[in-house]
């Protein structure tokens, strides 16, 4: 029996999709390329060794003669550029119908139903906005009214922000659950409701990443995660993985407050150092040796891509790189490591939204001779195929 370790560097796209203009993006967008250029190269020796610089010309990431990994460029089949669409396709679901977006804000009937069922009294904003900007703009009014700040973006999201020193975190989560129920029952086909808690720290609103929760629409079909779970194996979600899949196909889960925490937990999972009983949905259940460790590293996207911070984005990639060697050293002979992304979020492109991009795929195992460049492959679900064949 084998294990598969999937590490998603959230939003680390590598070039615009041919239909990027249909999603409001420019053909020049390329998240990793522009992050490398802005920083005049990145110090990522482990990703370099695996062959990241062999995929295309990234400034400061050298092409190597004998890369240790098999590598490729993946082209998304699904119609979308959001977290759920990308992760679902990685796990084997292709969406022919894109999730709904609300560029003019949410319709009156939806807002009125949300206010009535939550008894929140009213809402603020109801428009596309940058999350950090909207809480700074409306914090005073939020404190005066106690109304939640409800906003969206170019993605299919219904985001609810509150100061949890004013509105309890449990209330925010309950409001999100109500929103998710309304959106699902009334068939708005919206991807995610996101709880965006914040606090006033040093006089300014600051989002609390560890308390963020995503309430995703349930997967429309079984994934490779469900297959492994149904066969008696473990599927360990680290970061927001359990939220993205609405717990479907997951057996164990733990949320994280930072990339560093997610990387530390991934390393512990590879070393079998996690207390899995504490993380299990079903207590005292016996599992076989089939296992998927699925990690989302969100800081690149949430803290740096959306905030147009290519310097911070570059440092986050460099931090991730420092964990690759210890993870590989801790892997068993028949473990499989896949490093990829779910979409783009070019911090140098106009706007603060995701960008519709191709993504890299690096595949490594101590028992798998590297096959070099597989070229451009259609479908993020190429990864599901690798996992299905391996585990």
mmCIF file of C-alpha atoms in Angstrom:
data_model
loop_
_atom_site.group_PDB
_atom_site.id
_atom_site.type_symbol
_atom_site.label_atom_id
_atom_site.label_comp_id
_atom_site.label_asym_id
_atom_site.label_seq_id
_atom_site.Cartn_x
_atom_site.Cartn_y
_atom_site.Cartn_z
ATOM 1 C CA UNK A 1 0.000 0.000 0.000
ATOM 2 C CA UNK A 2 1.224 3.492 -0.872
ATOM 3 C CA UNK A 3 0.664 7.090 0.162
ATOM 4 C CA UNK A 4 0.130 10.179 -1.943
ATOM 5 C CA UNK A 5 1.055 13.631 -0.642
ATOM 6 C CA UNK A 6 -0.520 16.547 -2.525
ATOM 7 C CA UNK A 7 0.739 20.062 -1.783
ATOM 8 C CA UNK A 8 -1.226 22.862 -3.430
ATOM 9 C CA UNK A 9 0.634 26.181 -3.490
ATOM 10 C CA UNK A 10 -2.531 28.240 -3.687
ATOM 11 C CA UNK A 11 -2.694 30.437 -6.818
ATOM 12 C CA UNK A 12 0.841 29.735 -8.115
ATOM 13 C CA UNK A 13 -0.219 29.812 -11.758
ATOM 14 C CA UNK A 14 2.288 29.765 -14.621
ATOM 15 C CA UNK A 15 0.597 31.506 -17.525
ATOM 16 C CA UNK A 16 -2.740 32.624 -18.909
ATOM 17 C CA UNK A 17 -5.223 30.139 -20.304
ATOM 18 C CA UNK A 18 -6.307 30.760 -23.921
ATOM 19 C CA UNK A 19 -9.774 31.815 -22.716
ATOM 20 C CA UNK A 20 -8.487 34.122 -19.970
ATOM 21 C CA UNK A 21 -10.249 37.168 -21.450
ATOM 22 C CA UNK A 22 -13.593 35.445 -20.898
ATOM 23 C CA UNK A 23 -12.754 35.620 -17.190
ATOM 24 C CA UNK A 24 -11.648 39.246 -17.201
ATOM 25 C CA UNK A 25 -7.902 38.535 -17.321
ATOM 26 C CA UNK A 26 -5.122 39.714 -19.596
ATOM 27 C CA UNK A 27 -3.099 37.223 -21.695
ATOM 28 C CA UNK A 28 0.099 38.487 -20.068
ATOM 29 C CA UNK A 29 -0.802 37.229 -16.581
ATOM 30 C CA UNK A 30 1.671 34.693 -15.192
ATOM 31 C CA UNK A 31 1.844 34.575 -11.410
ATOM 32 C CA UNK A 32 5.132 32.730 -10.863
ATOM 33 C CA UNK A 33 6.945 34.404 -13.766
ATOM 34 C CA UNK A 34 6.068 37.892 -12.540
ATOM 35 C CA UNK A 35 6.818 37.097 -8.895
ATOM 36 C CA UNK A 36 10.254 35.870 -9.987
ATOM 37 C CA UNK A 37 10.850 38.958 -12.118
ATOM 38 C CA UNK A 38 9.783 41.357 -9.367
ATOM 39 C CA UNK A 39 12.112 39.706 -6.865
ATOM 40 C CA UNK A 40 14.935 39.295 -9.413
ATOM 41 C CA UNK A 41 14.832 35.560 -8.844
ATOM 42 C CA UNK A 42 13.802 33.289 -5.989
ATOM 43 C CA UNK A 43 15.912 31.121 -3.703
ATOM 44 C CA UNK A 44 14.115 27.801 -4.210
ATOM 45 C CA UNK A 45 16.852 25.142 -4.584
ATOM 46 C CA UNK A 46 14.541 22.214 -3.874
ATOM 47 C CA UNK A 47 11.861 23.191 -6.383
ATOM 48 C CA UNK A 48 14.670 23.947 -8.824
ATOM 49 C CA UNK A 49 16.165 20.499 -8.276
ATOM 50 C CA UNK A 50 12.770 18.912 -8.969
ATOM 51 C CA UNK A 51 12.574 20.690 -12.343
ATOM 52 C CA UNK A 52 10.408 23.777 -11.800
ATOM 53 C CA UNK A 53 12.830 25.863 -13.873
ATOM 54 C CA UNK A 54 12.643 23.303 -16.672
ATOM 55 C CA UNK A 55 8.920 23.963 -17.192
ATOM 56 C CA UNK A 56 9.528 27.487 -18.488
ATOM 57 C CA UNK A 57 11.974 30.341 -18.052
ATOM 58 C CA UNK A 58 11.470 31.686 -14.517
ATOM 59 C CA UNK A 59 14.068 34.297 -13.586
ATOM 60 C CA UNK A 60 16.430 32.912 -10.939
ATOM 61 C CA UNK A 61 15.081 29.347 -11.080
ATOM 62 C CA UNK A 62 17.621 27.488 -13.173
ATOM 63 C CA UNK A 63 16.959 24.717 -15.634
ATOM 64 C CA UNK A 64 18.750 21.608 -14.349
ATOM 65 C CA UNK A 65 20.239 18.735 -16.313
ATOM 66 C CA UNK A 66 18.792 15.850 -14.302
ATOM 67 C CA UNK A 67 15.638 16.954 -12.478
ATOM 68 C CA UNK A 68 14.537 14.599 -9.726
ATOM 69 C CA UNK A 69 10.831 14.883 -10.534
ATOM 70 C CA UNK A 70 8.557 14.295 -13.471
ATOM 71 C CA UNK A 71 7.026 17.637 -14.422
ATOM 72 C CA UNK A 72 4.350 19.131 -16.637
ATOM 73 C CA UNK A 73 2.093 22.112 -17.281
ATOM 74 C CA UNK A 74 -1.590 21.430 -16.587
ATOM 75 C CA UNK A 75 -4.384 23.172 -18.483
ATOM 76 C CA UNK A 76 -7.704 23.431 -16.670
ATOM 77 C CA UNK A 77 -10.740 21.837 -18.312
ATOM 78 C CA UNK A 78 -13.350 23.275 -15.949
ATOM 79 C CA UNK A 79 -14.824 26.713 -16.488
ATOM 80 C CA UNK A 80 -13.574 28.788 -13.582
ATOM 81 C CA UNK A 81 -10.586 30.272 -11.813
ATOM 82 C CA UNK A 82 -11.471 29.702 -8.184
ATOM 83 C CA UNK A 83 -10.274 27.497 -5.356
ATOM 84 C CA UNK A 84 -13.155 25.036 -5.449
ATOM 85 C CA UNK A 85 -13.028 24.523 -9.217
ATOM 86 C CA UNK A 86 -9.262 23.977 -9.152
ATOM 87 C CA UNK A 87 -9.191 21.588 -6.197
ATOM 88 C CA UNK A 88 -12.196 19.625 -7.418
ATOM 89 C CA UNK A 89 -10.530 19.097 -10.799
ATOM 90 C CA UNK A 90 -7.299 18.030 -9.078
ATOM 91 C CA UNK A 91 -9.402 15.366 -7.326
ATOM 92 C CA UNK A 92 -11.209 14.306 -10.498
ATOM 93 C CA UNK A 93 -14.290 16.530 -11.056
ATOM 94 C CA UNK A 94 -14.632 18.615 -14.210
ATOM 95 C CA UNK A 95 -17.167 21.445 -14.158
ATOM 96 C CA UNK A 96 -18.890 22.177 -17.463
ATOM 97 C CA UNK A 97 -21.072 24.820 -15.823
ATOM 98 C CA UNK A 98 -19.152 27.645 -14.147
ATOM 99 C CA UNK A 99 -20.151 28.713 -10.667
ATOM 100 C CA UNK A 100 -22.302 31.849 -10.461
ATOM 101 C CA UNK A 101 -20.701 35.223 -9.826
ATOM 102 C CA UNK A 102 -22.320 38.472 -8.704
ATOM 103 C CA UNK A 103 -20.460 41.467 -10.140
ATOM 104 C CA UNK A 104 -23.351 43.793 -9.225
ATOM 105 C CA UNK A 105 -23.747 42.417 -5.714
ATOM 106 C CA UNK A 106 -26.286 39.886 -4.468
ATOM 107 C CA UNK A 107 -29.953 40.125 -5.527
ATOM 108 C CA UNK A 108 -32.447 41.781 -3.185
ATOM 109 C CA UNK A 109 -34.455 38.619 -2.567
ATOM 110 C CA UNK A 110 -31.327 36.752 -1.431
ATOM 111 C CA UNK A 111 -30.222 39.562 0.882
ATOM 112 C CA UNK A 112 -33.683 39.916 2.402
ATOM 113 C CA UNK A 113 -33.919 36.178 3.036
ATOM 114 C CA UNK A 114 -30.455 36.150 4.631
ATOM 115 C CA UNK A 115 -31.342 39.061 6.937
ATOM 116 C CA UNK A 116 -34.627 37.442 7.933
ATOM 117 C CA UNK A 117 -33.227 33.967 8.648
ATOM 118 C CA UNK A 118 -30.132 35.213 10.495
ATOM 119 C CA UNK A 119 -31.971 38.005 12.305
ATOM 120 C CA UNK A 120 -28.835 40.100 11.789
ATOM 121 C CA UNK A 121 -30.818 43.296 11.266
ATOM 122 C CA UNK A 122 -29.188 44.317 7.986
ATOM 123 C CA UNK A 123 -25.970 44.048 6.002
ATOM 124 C CA UNK A 124 -23.229 46.385 4.820
ATOM 125 C CA UNK A 125 -21.466 46.577 1.447
ATOM 126 C CA UNK A 126 -23.088 43.953 -0.851
ATOM 127 C CA UNK A 127 -20.610 44.522 -3.650
ATOM 128 C CA UNK A 128 -17.360 43.097 -5.011
ATOM 129 C CA UNK A 129 -14.462 44.278 -2.874
ATOM 130 C CA UNK A 130 -10.999 43.539 -1.548
ATOM 131 C CA UNK A 131 -11.454 41.939 1.848
ATOM 132 C CA UNK A 132 -8.813 44.000 3.608
ATOM 133 C CA UNK A 133 -10.083 47.247 2.068
ATOM 134 C CA UNK A 134 -13.760 46.650 2.831
ATOM 135 C CA UNK A 135 -13.253 45.983 6.534
ATOM 136 C CA UNK A 136 -11.149 49.142 6.874
ATOM 137 C CA UNK A 137 -13.777 51.155 5.024
ATOM 138 C CA UNK A 138 -16.808 49.845 6.907
ATOM 139 C CA UNK A 139 -15.429 48.936 10.319
ATOM 140 C CA UNK A 140 -16.850 52.039 12.027
ATOM 141 C CA UNK A 141 -20.293 51.497 10.513
ATOM 142 C CA UNK A 142 -20.095 47.810 11.441
ATOM 143 C CA UNK A 143 -19.463 48.786 15.059
ATOM 144 C CA UNK A 144 -22.267 51.347 15.009
ATOM 145 C CA UNK A 145 -24.885 49.001 13.514
ATOM 146 C CA UNK A 146 -23.567 45.512 14.332
ATOM 147 C CA UNK A 147 -24.514 44.571 10.756
ATOM 148 C CA UNK A 148 -22.207 42.018 9.056
ATOM 149 C CA UNK A 149 -20.094 43.139 6.102
ATOM 150 C CA UNK A 150 -21.227 41.003 3.152
ATOM 151 C CA UNK A 151 -19.213 41.175 -0.055
ATOM 152 C CA UNK A 152 -18.104 39.157 -3.060
ATOM 153 C CA UNK A 153 -15.344 39.246 -5.691
ATOM 154 C CA UNK A 154 -14.799 38.123 -9.268
ATOM 155 C CA UNK A 155 -15.012 34.596 -7.859
ATOM 156 C CA UNK A 156 -18.117 32.714 -6.802
ATOM 157 C CA UNK A 157 -18.069 33.697 -3.123
ATOM 158 C CA UNK A 158 -20.435 35.087 -0.481
ATOM 159 C CA UNK A 159 -18.098 36.514 2.158
ATOM 160 C CA UNK A 160 -19.176 37.600 5.627
ATOM 161 C CA UNK A 161 -16.810 39.704 7.737
ATOM 162 C CA UNK A 162 -17.338 40.643 11.373
ATOM 163 C CA UNK A 163 -15.217 41.856 14.252
ATOM 164 C CA UNK A 164 -15.399 38.887 16.594
ATOM 165 C CA UNK A 165 -14.969 41.140 19.616
ATOM 166 C CA UNK A 166 -18.346 42.579 18.564
ATOM 167 C CA UNK A 167 -20.080 39.556 17.008
ATOM 168 C CA UNK A 168 -19.091 36.160 18.468
ATOM 169 C CA UNK A 169 -17.239 33.778 16.166
ATOM 170 C CA UNK A 170 -19.941 31.154 16.738
ATOM 171 C CA UNK A 171 -22.555 33.611 15.448
ATOM 172 C CA UNK A 172 -20.487 34.306 12.331
ATOM 173 C CA UNK A 173 -20.233 30.578 11.633
ATOM 174 C CA UNK A 174 -23.977 30.160 12.155
ATOM 175 C CA UNK A 175 -24.710 33.004 9.731
ATOM 176 C CA UNK A 176 -22.441 31.326 7.172
ATOM 177 C CA UNK A 177 -24.276 28.040 7.589
ATOM 178 C CA UNK A 178 -27.593 29.815 7.022
ATOM 179 C CA UNK A 179 -26.231 31.552 3.909
ATOM 180 C CA UNK A 180 -24.931 28.240 2.574
ATOM 181 C CA UNK A 181 -28.351 26.632 3.124
ATOM 182 C CA UNK A 182 -30.218 29.462 1.358
ATOM 183 C CA UNK A 183 -27.818 29.542 -1.581
ATOM 184 C CA UNK A 184 -28.026 25.763 -2.031
ATOM 185 C CA UNK A 185 -31.783 25.392 -1.611
ATOM 186 C CA UNK A 186 -32.527 28.301 -3.964
ATOM 187 C CA UNK A 187 -30.014 26.975 -6.532
ATOM 188 C CA UNK A 188 -27.821 30.036 -6.824
ATOM 189 C CA UNK A 189 -24.939 27.663 -7.715
ATOM 190 C CA UNK A 190 -22.474 29.661 -5.637
ATOM 191 C CA UNK A 191 -19.184 27.974 -4.837
ATOM 192 C CA UNK A 192 -18.284 29.141 -1.335
ATOM 193 C CA UNK A 193 -19.562 31.054 1.657
ATOM 194 C CA UNK A 194 -16.519 32.323 3.546
ATOM 195 C CA UNK A 195 -16.363 33.385 7.183
ATOM 196 C CA UNK A 196 -13.965 36.356 7.427
ATOM 197 C CA UNK A 197 -13.414 37.074 11.124
ATOM 198 C CA UNK A 198 -11.262 40.018 12.137
ATOM 199 C CA UNK A 199 -10.180 41.949 15.227
ATOM 200 C CA UNK A 200 -8.889 45.434 15.867
ATOM 201 C CA UNK A 201 -5.147 45.086 16.469
ATOM 202 C CA UNK A 202 -2.970 48.168 17.012
ATOM 203 C CA UNK A 203 -5.915 50.321 15.988
ATOM 204 C CA UNK A 204 -6.518 48.610 12.628
ATOM 205 C CA UNK A 205 -8.787 45.763 11.477
ATOM 206 C CA UNK A 206 -6.798 42.552 10.983
ATOM 207 C CA UNK A 207 -8.252 39.344 9.579
ATOM 208 C CA UNK A 208 -7.738 36.232 11.727
ATOM 209 C CA UNK A 209 -6.665 33.545 9.282
ATOM 210 C CA UNK A 210 -6.859 30.592 11.652
ATOM 211 C CA UNK A 211 -10.572 31.217 12.281
ATOM 212 C CA UNK A 212 -11.523 31.563 8.617
ATOM 213 C CA UNK A 213 -13.926 28.875 7.427
ATOM 214 C CA UNK A 214 -15.124 28.034 3.914
ATOM 215 C CA UNK A 215 -18.586 26.563 3.406
ATOM 216 C CA UNK A 216 -18.396 25.014 -0.045
ATOM 217 C CA UNK A 217 -21.087 23.597 -2.226
ATOM 218 C CA UNK A 218 -20.988 19.807 -1.960
ATOM 219 C CA UNK A 219 -19.021 18.035 -4.708
ATOM 220 C CA UNK A 220 -21.250 17.148 -7.646
ATOM 221 C CA UNK A 221 -19.647 13.722 -8.070
ATOM 222 C CA UNK A 222 -17.337 11.339 -6.201
ATOM 223 C CA UNK A 223 -13.621 12.147 -6.296
ATOM 224 C CA UNK A 224 -10.458 10.099 -5.908
ATOM 225 C CA UNK A 225 -10.661 11.104 -2.238
ATOM 226 C CA UNK A 226 -14.000 9.293 -1.931
ATOM 227 C CA UNK A 227 -12.518 6.266 -3.661
ATOM 228 C CA UNK A 228 -9.666 5.951 -1.173
ATOM 229 C CA UNK A 229 -11.959 6.585 1.795
ATOM 230 C CA UNK A 230 -14.519 4.041 0.563
ATOM 231 C CA UNK A 231 -11.727 1.471 0.169
ATOM 232 C CA UNK A 232 -10.882 1.884 3.856
ATOM 233 C CA UNK A 233 -8.004 4.314 3.493
ATOM 234 C CA UNK A 234 -7.239 7.635 5.208
ATOM 235 C CA UNK A 235 -7.631 11.043 3.590
ATOM 236 C CA UNK A 236 -6.024 13.737 5.748
ATOM 237 C CA UNK A 237 -6.988 17.307 4.870
ATOM 238 C CA UNK A 238 -4.589 20.028 6.057
ATOM 239 C CA UNK A 239 -5.614 23.683 5.815
ATOM 240 C CA UNK A 240 -8.946 24.459 4.131
ATOM 241 C CA UNK A 241 -9.163 21.108 2.302
ATOM 242 C CA UNK A 242 -12.095 19.803 4.354
ATOM 243 C CA UNK A 243 -14.007 23.025 3.636
ATOM 244 C CA UNK A 244 -13.307 22.934 -0.114
ATOM 245 C CA UNK A 245 -14.759 19.415 -0.333
ATOM 246 C CA UNK A 246 -17.464 20.027 2.273
ATOM 247 C CA UNK A 247 -15.878 17.089 4.166
ATOM 248 C CA UNK A 248 -16.738 14.682 1.325
ATOM 249 C CA UNK A 249 -14.035 12.040 0.954
ATOM 250 C CA UNK A 250 -12.120 13.291 4.013
ATOM 251 C CA UNK A 251 -11.482 11.120 7.074
ATOM 252 C CA UNK A 252 -9.206 13.411 9.120
ATOM 253 C CA UNK A 253 -8.818 17.190 9.050
ATOM 254 C CA UNK A 254 -7.032 20.075 10.706
ATOM 255 C CA UNK A 255 -7.231 23.784 9.924
ATOM 256 C CA UNK A 256 -4.184 26.028 9.839
ATOM 257 C CA UNK A 257 -3.455 29.688 10.533
ATOM 258 C CA UNK A 258 -0.434 30.031 8.253
ATOM 259 C CA UNK A 259 1.619 28.280 5.598
ATOM 260 C CA UNK A 260 4.270 27.491 8.198
ATOM 261 C CA UNK A 261 1.724 25.667 10.329
ATOM 262 C CA UNK A 262 0.453 23.768 7.279
ATOM 263 C CA UNK A 263 3.976 22.795 6.276
ATOM 264 C CA UNK A 264 4.840 21.638 9.804
ATOM 265 C CA UNK A 265 1.667 19.552 9.938
ATOM 266 C CA UNK A 266 2.375 18.058 6.510
ATOM 267 C CA UNK A 267 5.863 17.073 7.646
ATOM 268 C CA UNK A 268 4.422 15.507 10.798
ATOM 269 C CA UNK A 269 1.841 13.640 8.723
ATOM 270 C CA UNK A 270 4.558 12.240 6.454
ATOM 271 C CA UNK A 271 6.524 11.192 9.546
ATOM 272 C CA UNK A 272 3.397 9.620 11.094
ATOM 273 C CA UNK A 273 3.681 12.011 14.038
ATOM 274 C CA UNK A 274 0.125 13.392 13.972
ATOM 275 C CA UNK A 275 -2.359 12.245 16.598
ATOM 276 C CA UNK A 276 -4.849 11.077 14.000
ATOM 277 C CA UNK A 277 -7.454 10.019 16.535
ATOM 278 C CA UNK A 278 -7.869 13.661 17.531
ATOM 279 C CA UNK A 279 -8.350 14.647 13.881
ATOM 280 C CA UNK A 280 -10.680 11.804 12.870
ATOM 281 C CA UNK A 281 -14.338 12.314 12.000
ATOM 282 C CA UNK A 282 -15.060 8.766 13.151
ATOM 283 C CA UNK A 283 -13.425 7.789 16.426
ATOM 284 C CA UNK A 284 -11.877 4.367 17.047
ATOM 285 C CA UNK A 285 -12.133 3.429 13.369
ATOM 286 C CA UNK A 286 -9.530 1.162 11.798
ATOM 287 C CA UNK A 287 -8.007 2.115 8.444
ATOM 288 C CA UNK A 288 -5.809 0.274 5.978
ATOM 289 C CA UNK A 289 -2.479 1.612 4.740
ATOM 290 C CA UNK A 290 -3.883 3.510 1.748
ATOM 291 C CA UNK A 291 -3.497 7.205 2.469
ATOM 292 C CA UNK A 292 -3.722 10.652 0.928
ATOM 293 C CA UNK A 293 -2.248 13.705 2.666
ATOM 294 C CA UNK A 294 -3.802 16.751 0.994
ATOM 295 C CA UNK A 295 -2.467 20.197 1.970
ATOM 296 C CA UNK A 296 -3.516 23.653 0.857
ATOM 297 C CA UNK A 297 -0.963 26.422 1.422
ATOM 298 C CA UNK A 298 -3.119 29.532 1.213
ATOM 299 C CA UNK A 299 -0.806 32.407 2.189
ATOM 300 C CA UNK A 300 0.484 32.912 -1.363
ATOM 301 C CA UNK A 301 -3.064 33.642 -2.471
ATOM 302 C CA UNK A 302 -4.772 35.161 0.551
ATOM 303 C CA UNK A 303 -1.973 37.311 1.977
ATOM 304 C CA UNK A 304 -0.002 38.215 -1.132
ATOM 305 C CA UNK A 305 -1.773 37.524 -4.428
ATOM 306 C CA UNK A 306 -4.998 39.304 -3.508
ATOM 307 C CA UNK A 307 -3.037 42.126 -1.901
ATOM 308 C CA UNK A 308 -0.791 42.768 -4.920
ATOM 309 C CA UNK A 309 2.328 41.940 -2.915
ATOM 310 C CA UNK A 310 4.803 40.122 -5.194
ATOM 311 C CA UNK A 311 7.608 40.486 -2.644
ATOM 312 C CA UNK A 312 5.614 38.718 0.061
ATOM 313 C CA UNK A 313 4.481 36.145 -2.484
ATOM 314 C CA UNK A 314 8.091 35.361 -3.335
ATOM 315 C CA UNK A 315 9.091 34.972 0.316
ATOM 316 C CA UNK A 316 6.157 32.594 0.848
ATOM 317 C CA UNK A 317 7.345 30.365 -2.016
ATOM 318 C CA UNK A 318 10.864 30.419 -0.573
ATOM 319 C CA UNK A 319 9.488 29.340 2.816
ATOM 320 C CA UNK A 320 7.616 26.448 1.195
ATOM 321 C CA UNK A 321 10.815 25.379 -0.550
ATOM 322 C CA UNK A 322 12.646 24.978 2.781
ATOM 323 C CA UNK A 323 10.212 22.203 3.771
ATOM 324 C CA UNK A 324 10.494 20.153 0.589
ATOM 325 C CA UNK A 325 13.825 18.542 1.473
ATOM 326 C CA UNK A 326 12.747 17.361 4.965
ATOM 327 C CA UNK A 327 9.438 16.119 3.553
ATOM 328 C CA UNK A 328 11.221 14.144 0.829
ATOM 329 C CA UNK A 329 13.767 12.807 3.334
ATOM 330 C CA UNK A 330 10.890 11.576 5.514
ATOM 331 C CA UNK A 331 9.012 9.878 2.682
ATOM 332 C CA UNK A 332 8.931 6.105 2.385
ATOM 333 C CA UNK A 333 10.118 4.426 -0.801
ATOM 334 C CA UNK A 334 6.597 4.005 -2.140
ATOM 335 C CA UNK A 335 5.295 7.475 -1.201
ATOM 336 C CA UNK A 336 4.291 9.841 -4.004
ATOM 337 C CA UNK A 337 4.672 13.644 -3.703
ATOM 338 C CA UNK A 338 2.788 15.970 -6.047
ATOM 339 C CA UNK A 339 3.298 19.737 -5.898
ATOM 340 C CA UNK A 340 0.875 21.876 -7.885
ATOM 341 C CA UNK A 341 -1.469 24.889 -7.789
ATOM 342 C CA UNK A 342 -5.200 25.490 -8.266
ATOM 343 C CA UNK A 343 -5.358 28.740 -10.321
ATOM 344 C CA UNK A 344 -3.444 32.008 -10.574
ATOM 345 C CA UNK A 345 -3.505 35.286 -8.656
ATOM 346 C CA UNK A 346 -0.900 37.424 -10.379
ATOM 347 C CA UNK A 347 0.017 40.144 -7.873
ATOM 348 C CA UNK A 348 1.346 42.353 -10.672
ATOM 349 C CA UNK A 349 -1.794 42.155 -12.840
ATOM 350 C CA UNK A 350 -4.600 44.754 -12.709
ATOM 351 C CA UNK A 351 -7.084 44.157 -9.900
ATOM 352 C CA UNK A 352 -6.950 41.895 -6.869
ATOM 353 C CA UNK A 353 -8.826 38.833 -8.129
ATOM 354 C CA UNK A 354 -7.737 35.372 -9.203
ATOM 355 C CA UNK A 355 -6.321 34.979 -12.700
ATOM 356 C CA UNK A 356 -7.219 32.100 -15.009
ATOM 357 C CA UNK A 357 -3.911 30.307 -15.476
ATOM 358 C CA UNK A 358 -2.256 27.010 -16.181
ATOM 359 C CA UNK A 359 -0.478 25.387 -13.236
ATOM 360 C CA UNK A 360 2.731 23.407 -12.713
ATOM 361 C CA UNK A 361 2.836 19.770 -11.673
ATOM 362 C CA UNK A 362 5.904 18.205 -10.054
ATOM 363 C CA UNK A 363 5.703 14.461 -9.307
ATOM 364 C CA UNK A 364 8.330 12.709 -7.159
ATOM 365 C CA UNK A 365 8.828 9.322 -5.569
ATOM 366 C CA UNK A 366 11.968 7.569 -4.430
ATOM 367 C CA UNK A 367 10.760 4.509 -6.359
ATOM 368 C CA UNK A 368 9.720 6.376 -9.521
ATOM 369 C CA UNK A 369 12.447 7.203 -12.056
ATOM 370 C CA UNK A 370 11.844 10.770 -13.275
ATOM 371 C CA UNK A 371 10.364 10.952 -16.760
ATOM 372 C CA UNK A 372 11.329 14.540 -17.478
ATOM 373 C CA UNK A 373 8.950 16.977 -19.131
ATOM 374 C CA UNK A 374 5.525 15.543 -19.963
ATOM 375 C CA UNK A 375 4.704 18.796 -21.728
ATOM 376 C CA UNK A 376 1.334 20.503 -21.599
ATOM 377 C CA UNK A 377 -1.397 18.172 -20.383
ATOM 378 C CA UNK A 378 -5.124 18.831 -20.506
ATOM 379 C CA UNK A 379 -6.814 18.606 -17.134
ATOM 380 C CA UNK A 380 -5.845 19.193 -13.531
ATOM 381 C CA UNK A 381 -7.452 15.757 -13.075
ATOM 382 C CA UNK A 382 -4.204 14.328 -14.445
ATOM 383 C CA UNK A 383 -3.272 14.403 -10.757
ATOM 384 C CA UNK A 384 -6.277 12.277 -9.779
ATOM 385 C CA UNK A 385 -5.121 9.762 -12.376
ATOM 386 C CA UNK A 386 -1.615 9.616 -10.898
ATOM 387 C CA UNK A 387 -3.036 9.091 -7.416
ATOM 388 C CA UNK A 388 -5.547 6.476 -8.515
ATOM 389 C CA UNK A 389 -2.806 4.452 -10.185
ATOM 390 C CA UNK A 390 -0.425 4.891 -7.256
ATOM 391 C CA UNK A 391 -2.539 4.425 -4.146
#
